[in-house]
Short mmCIF file of C-alpha atoms in Angstrom, two decimals:
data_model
loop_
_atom_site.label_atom_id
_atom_site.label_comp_id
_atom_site.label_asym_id
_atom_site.label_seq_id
_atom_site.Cartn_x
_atom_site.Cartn_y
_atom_site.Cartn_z
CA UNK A 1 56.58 144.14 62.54
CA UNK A 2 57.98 144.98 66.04
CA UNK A 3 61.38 144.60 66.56
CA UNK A 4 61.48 142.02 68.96
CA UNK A 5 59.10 140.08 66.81
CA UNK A 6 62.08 140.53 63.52
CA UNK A 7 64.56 139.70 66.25
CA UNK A 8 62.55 135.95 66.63
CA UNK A 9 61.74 135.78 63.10
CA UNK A 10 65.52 136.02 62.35
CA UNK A 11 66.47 133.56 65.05
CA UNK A 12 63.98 131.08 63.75
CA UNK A 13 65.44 131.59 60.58
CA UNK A 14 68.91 130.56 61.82
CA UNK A 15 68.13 127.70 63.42
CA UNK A 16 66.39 126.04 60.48
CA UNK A 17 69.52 126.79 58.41
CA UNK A 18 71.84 125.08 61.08
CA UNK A 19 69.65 122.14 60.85
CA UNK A 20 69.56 122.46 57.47
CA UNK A 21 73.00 123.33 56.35
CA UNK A 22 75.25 123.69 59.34
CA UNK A 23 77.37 126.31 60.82
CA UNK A 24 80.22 125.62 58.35
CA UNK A 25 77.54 126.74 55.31
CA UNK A 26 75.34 129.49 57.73
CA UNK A 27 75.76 133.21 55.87
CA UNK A 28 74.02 136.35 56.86
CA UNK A 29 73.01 136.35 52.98
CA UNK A 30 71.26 132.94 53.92
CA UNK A 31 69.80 134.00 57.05
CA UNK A 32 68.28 136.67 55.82
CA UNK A 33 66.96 134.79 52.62
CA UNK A 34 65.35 132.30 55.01
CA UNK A 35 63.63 135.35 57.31
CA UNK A 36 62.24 136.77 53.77
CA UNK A 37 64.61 140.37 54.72
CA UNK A 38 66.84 142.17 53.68
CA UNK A 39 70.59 141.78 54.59
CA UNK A 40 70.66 145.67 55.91
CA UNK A 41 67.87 144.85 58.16
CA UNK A 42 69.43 141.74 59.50
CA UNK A 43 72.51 143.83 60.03
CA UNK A 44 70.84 146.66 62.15
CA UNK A 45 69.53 143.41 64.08
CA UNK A 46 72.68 141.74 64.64
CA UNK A 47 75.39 143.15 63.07
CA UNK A 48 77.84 140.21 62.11
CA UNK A 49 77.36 136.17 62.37
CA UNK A 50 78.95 136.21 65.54
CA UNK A 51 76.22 138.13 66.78
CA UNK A 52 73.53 136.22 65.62
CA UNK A 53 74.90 133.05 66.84
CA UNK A 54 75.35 134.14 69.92
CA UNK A 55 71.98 135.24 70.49
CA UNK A 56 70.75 132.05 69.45
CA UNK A 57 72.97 129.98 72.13
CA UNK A 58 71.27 132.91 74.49
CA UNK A 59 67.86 131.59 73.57
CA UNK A 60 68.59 128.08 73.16
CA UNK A 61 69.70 127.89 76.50
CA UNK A 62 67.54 130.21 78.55
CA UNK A 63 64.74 127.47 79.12
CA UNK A 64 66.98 124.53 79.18
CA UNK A 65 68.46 126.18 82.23
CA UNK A 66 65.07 127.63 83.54
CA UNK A 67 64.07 123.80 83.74
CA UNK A 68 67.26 122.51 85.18
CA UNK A 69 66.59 125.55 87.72
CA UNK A 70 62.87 124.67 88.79
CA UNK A 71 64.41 120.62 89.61
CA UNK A 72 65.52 120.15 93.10
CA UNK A 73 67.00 116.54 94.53
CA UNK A 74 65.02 115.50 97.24
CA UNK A 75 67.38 113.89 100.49
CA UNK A 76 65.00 111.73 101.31
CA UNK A 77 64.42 109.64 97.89
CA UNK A 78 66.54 106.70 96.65
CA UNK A 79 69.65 108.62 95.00
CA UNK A 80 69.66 106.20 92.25
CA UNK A 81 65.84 106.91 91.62
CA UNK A 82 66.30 110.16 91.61
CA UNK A 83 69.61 110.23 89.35
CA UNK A 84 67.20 108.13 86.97
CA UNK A 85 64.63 110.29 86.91
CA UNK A 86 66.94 113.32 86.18
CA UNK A 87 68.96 111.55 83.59
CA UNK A 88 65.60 110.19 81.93
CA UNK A 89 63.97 113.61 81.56
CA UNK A 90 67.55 115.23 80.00
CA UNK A 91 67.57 112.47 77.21
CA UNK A 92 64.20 112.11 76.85
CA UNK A 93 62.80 115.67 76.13
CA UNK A 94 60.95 115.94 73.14
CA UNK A 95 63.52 118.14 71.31
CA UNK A 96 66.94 116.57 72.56
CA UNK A 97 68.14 115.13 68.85
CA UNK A 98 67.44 118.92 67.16
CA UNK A 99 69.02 120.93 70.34
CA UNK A 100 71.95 118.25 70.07
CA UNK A 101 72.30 119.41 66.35
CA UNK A 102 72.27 122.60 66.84
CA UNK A 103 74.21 122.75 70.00
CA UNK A 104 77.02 120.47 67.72
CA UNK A 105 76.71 123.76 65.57
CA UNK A 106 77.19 126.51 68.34
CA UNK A 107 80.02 124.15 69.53
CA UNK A 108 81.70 124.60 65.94
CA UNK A 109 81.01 128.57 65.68
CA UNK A 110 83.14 128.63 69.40
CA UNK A 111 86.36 127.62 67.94
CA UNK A 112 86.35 130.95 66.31
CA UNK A 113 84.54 132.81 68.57
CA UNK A 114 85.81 133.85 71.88
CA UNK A 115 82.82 135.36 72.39
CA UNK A 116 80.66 132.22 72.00
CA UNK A 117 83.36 130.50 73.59
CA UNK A 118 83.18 133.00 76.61
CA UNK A 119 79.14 132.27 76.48
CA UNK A 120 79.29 128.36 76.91
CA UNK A 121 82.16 128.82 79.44
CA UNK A 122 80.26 130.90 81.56
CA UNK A 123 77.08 128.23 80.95
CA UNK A 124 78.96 125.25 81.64
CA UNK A 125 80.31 126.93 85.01
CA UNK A 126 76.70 127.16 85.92
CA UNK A 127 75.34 123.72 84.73
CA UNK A 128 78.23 122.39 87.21
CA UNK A 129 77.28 124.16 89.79
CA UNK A 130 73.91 123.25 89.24
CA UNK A 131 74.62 119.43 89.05
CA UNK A 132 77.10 119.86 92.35
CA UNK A 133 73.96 121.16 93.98
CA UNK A 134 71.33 118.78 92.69
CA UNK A 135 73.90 115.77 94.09
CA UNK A 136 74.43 117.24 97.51
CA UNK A 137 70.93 117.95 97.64
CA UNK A 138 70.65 114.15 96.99
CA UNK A 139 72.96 113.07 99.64
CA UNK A 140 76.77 113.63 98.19
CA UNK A 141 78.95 115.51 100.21
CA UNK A 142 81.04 118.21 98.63
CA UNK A 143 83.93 115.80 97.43
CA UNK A 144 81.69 113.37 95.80
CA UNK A 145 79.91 115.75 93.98
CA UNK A 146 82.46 117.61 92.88
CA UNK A 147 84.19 114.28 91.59
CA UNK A 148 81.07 113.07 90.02
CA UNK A 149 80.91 116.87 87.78
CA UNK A 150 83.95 116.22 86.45
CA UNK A 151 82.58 112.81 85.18
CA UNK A 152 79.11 114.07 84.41
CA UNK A 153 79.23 117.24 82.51
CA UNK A 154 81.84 115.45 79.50
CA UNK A 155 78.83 112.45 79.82
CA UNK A 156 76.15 114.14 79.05
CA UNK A 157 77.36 116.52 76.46
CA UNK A 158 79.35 113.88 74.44
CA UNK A 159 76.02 111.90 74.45
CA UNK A 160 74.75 114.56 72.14
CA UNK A 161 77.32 113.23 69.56
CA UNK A 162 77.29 109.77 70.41
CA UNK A 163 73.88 108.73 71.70
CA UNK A 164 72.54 107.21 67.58
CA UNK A 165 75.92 105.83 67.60
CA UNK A 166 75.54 103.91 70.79
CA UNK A 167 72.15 102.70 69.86
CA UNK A 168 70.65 102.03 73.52
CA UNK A 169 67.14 103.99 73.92
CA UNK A 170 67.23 106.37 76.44
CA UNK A 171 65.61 104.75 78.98
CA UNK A 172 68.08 102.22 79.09
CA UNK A 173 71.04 105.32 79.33
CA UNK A 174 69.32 107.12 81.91
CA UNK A 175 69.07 103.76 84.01
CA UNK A 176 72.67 102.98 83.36
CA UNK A 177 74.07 106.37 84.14
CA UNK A 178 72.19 106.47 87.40
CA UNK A 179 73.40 103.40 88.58
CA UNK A 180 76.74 104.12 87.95
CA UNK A 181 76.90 107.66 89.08
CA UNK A 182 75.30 105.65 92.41
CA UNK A 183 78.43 103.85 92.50
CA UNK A 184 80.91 106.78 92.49
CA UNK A 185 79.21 108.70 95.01
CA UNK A 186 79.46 105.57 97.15
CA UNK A 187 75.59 105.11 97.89
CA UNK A 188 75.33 101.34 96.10
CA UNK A 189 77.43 98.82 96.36
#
């Protein structure tokens, strides 16, 4: 088996487990149990936990961003609309209640990891840049945005947590949330 192929066998493997069992249970011994190797081979892969979960928060988040990347606001369309439609296809995607689990999971491996820490620092610097960019490019000047990132970014990730808890499909939250994010960026009334 190729190496990079091991490398996404062993990743796989981790994931299931911190759906399964959670970070707090998640041993090398386990993960490479799960991947069917042995614990020397997932050490010359990744040589401690810390390791391997940061190259899974690597992977999780390489497409999530690569999608937020290819979206552009449009000027020119209703800002609510287009706040709806953006909301809608974040809570909406097909996989949002597993990444939500195991992003709670990274989230948990980062209090003792400044190196995971460090890696979802330096990804939530670029999700709010990318949100202050998607608002201006829907009409917000530079203050508004900025003020609605502060608001947004806490949103959307505590919604991971909270969302089942709330109970309101998402098509009702994205709806919601775009109205009101119309209303701070002063383009309702």
């Amino acid at each position: 088996m190729a190496s990079q192929d091991r490398k996404t066998l062993i990743l796989d493997a981790t994931e299931a487990l911190l759906l399964e069992i959670g970070n707090a249970e998640l041993t090398m011994r386990k993960v490479a149990s799960r991947a069917g190797i042995s614990l020397g081979n997932l050490q010359y892969h990744f040589s401690t936990r810390e390791d391997l979960l940061l190259a899974l928060l690597l992977r999780f988040l390489e497409p999530y961003e690569a999608n937020l990347n290819r979206r552009a606001a449009d000027g020119s369309a209703d800002l609510t609309e287009t706040l709806h439609s953006l909301f809608r296809e974040v809570l909406t995607h097909p996989d949002f209640d597993r990444y939500s689990v195991i992003f709670k999971e990274i989230w948990a491996a980062a209090t003792h990891s400044a190196d995971i820490r460090a890696a979802l620092d330096a990804y939530y610097v670029r999700l709010a840049a990318f949100y202050r960019s998607f608002l201006e490019g829907a009409g917000a000047d530079a203050l508004q945005a900025e003020r609605a990132v502060l608001i947004l970014l806490p949103l959307l990730e505590g919604s991971c947590v909270t969302r089942k808890a709330i109970g309101r499909p998402a098509e009702d939250l994205a709806a919601i949330w775009a109205e009101a994010f119309a209303l701070i960026l002063g383009q309702k009334g």
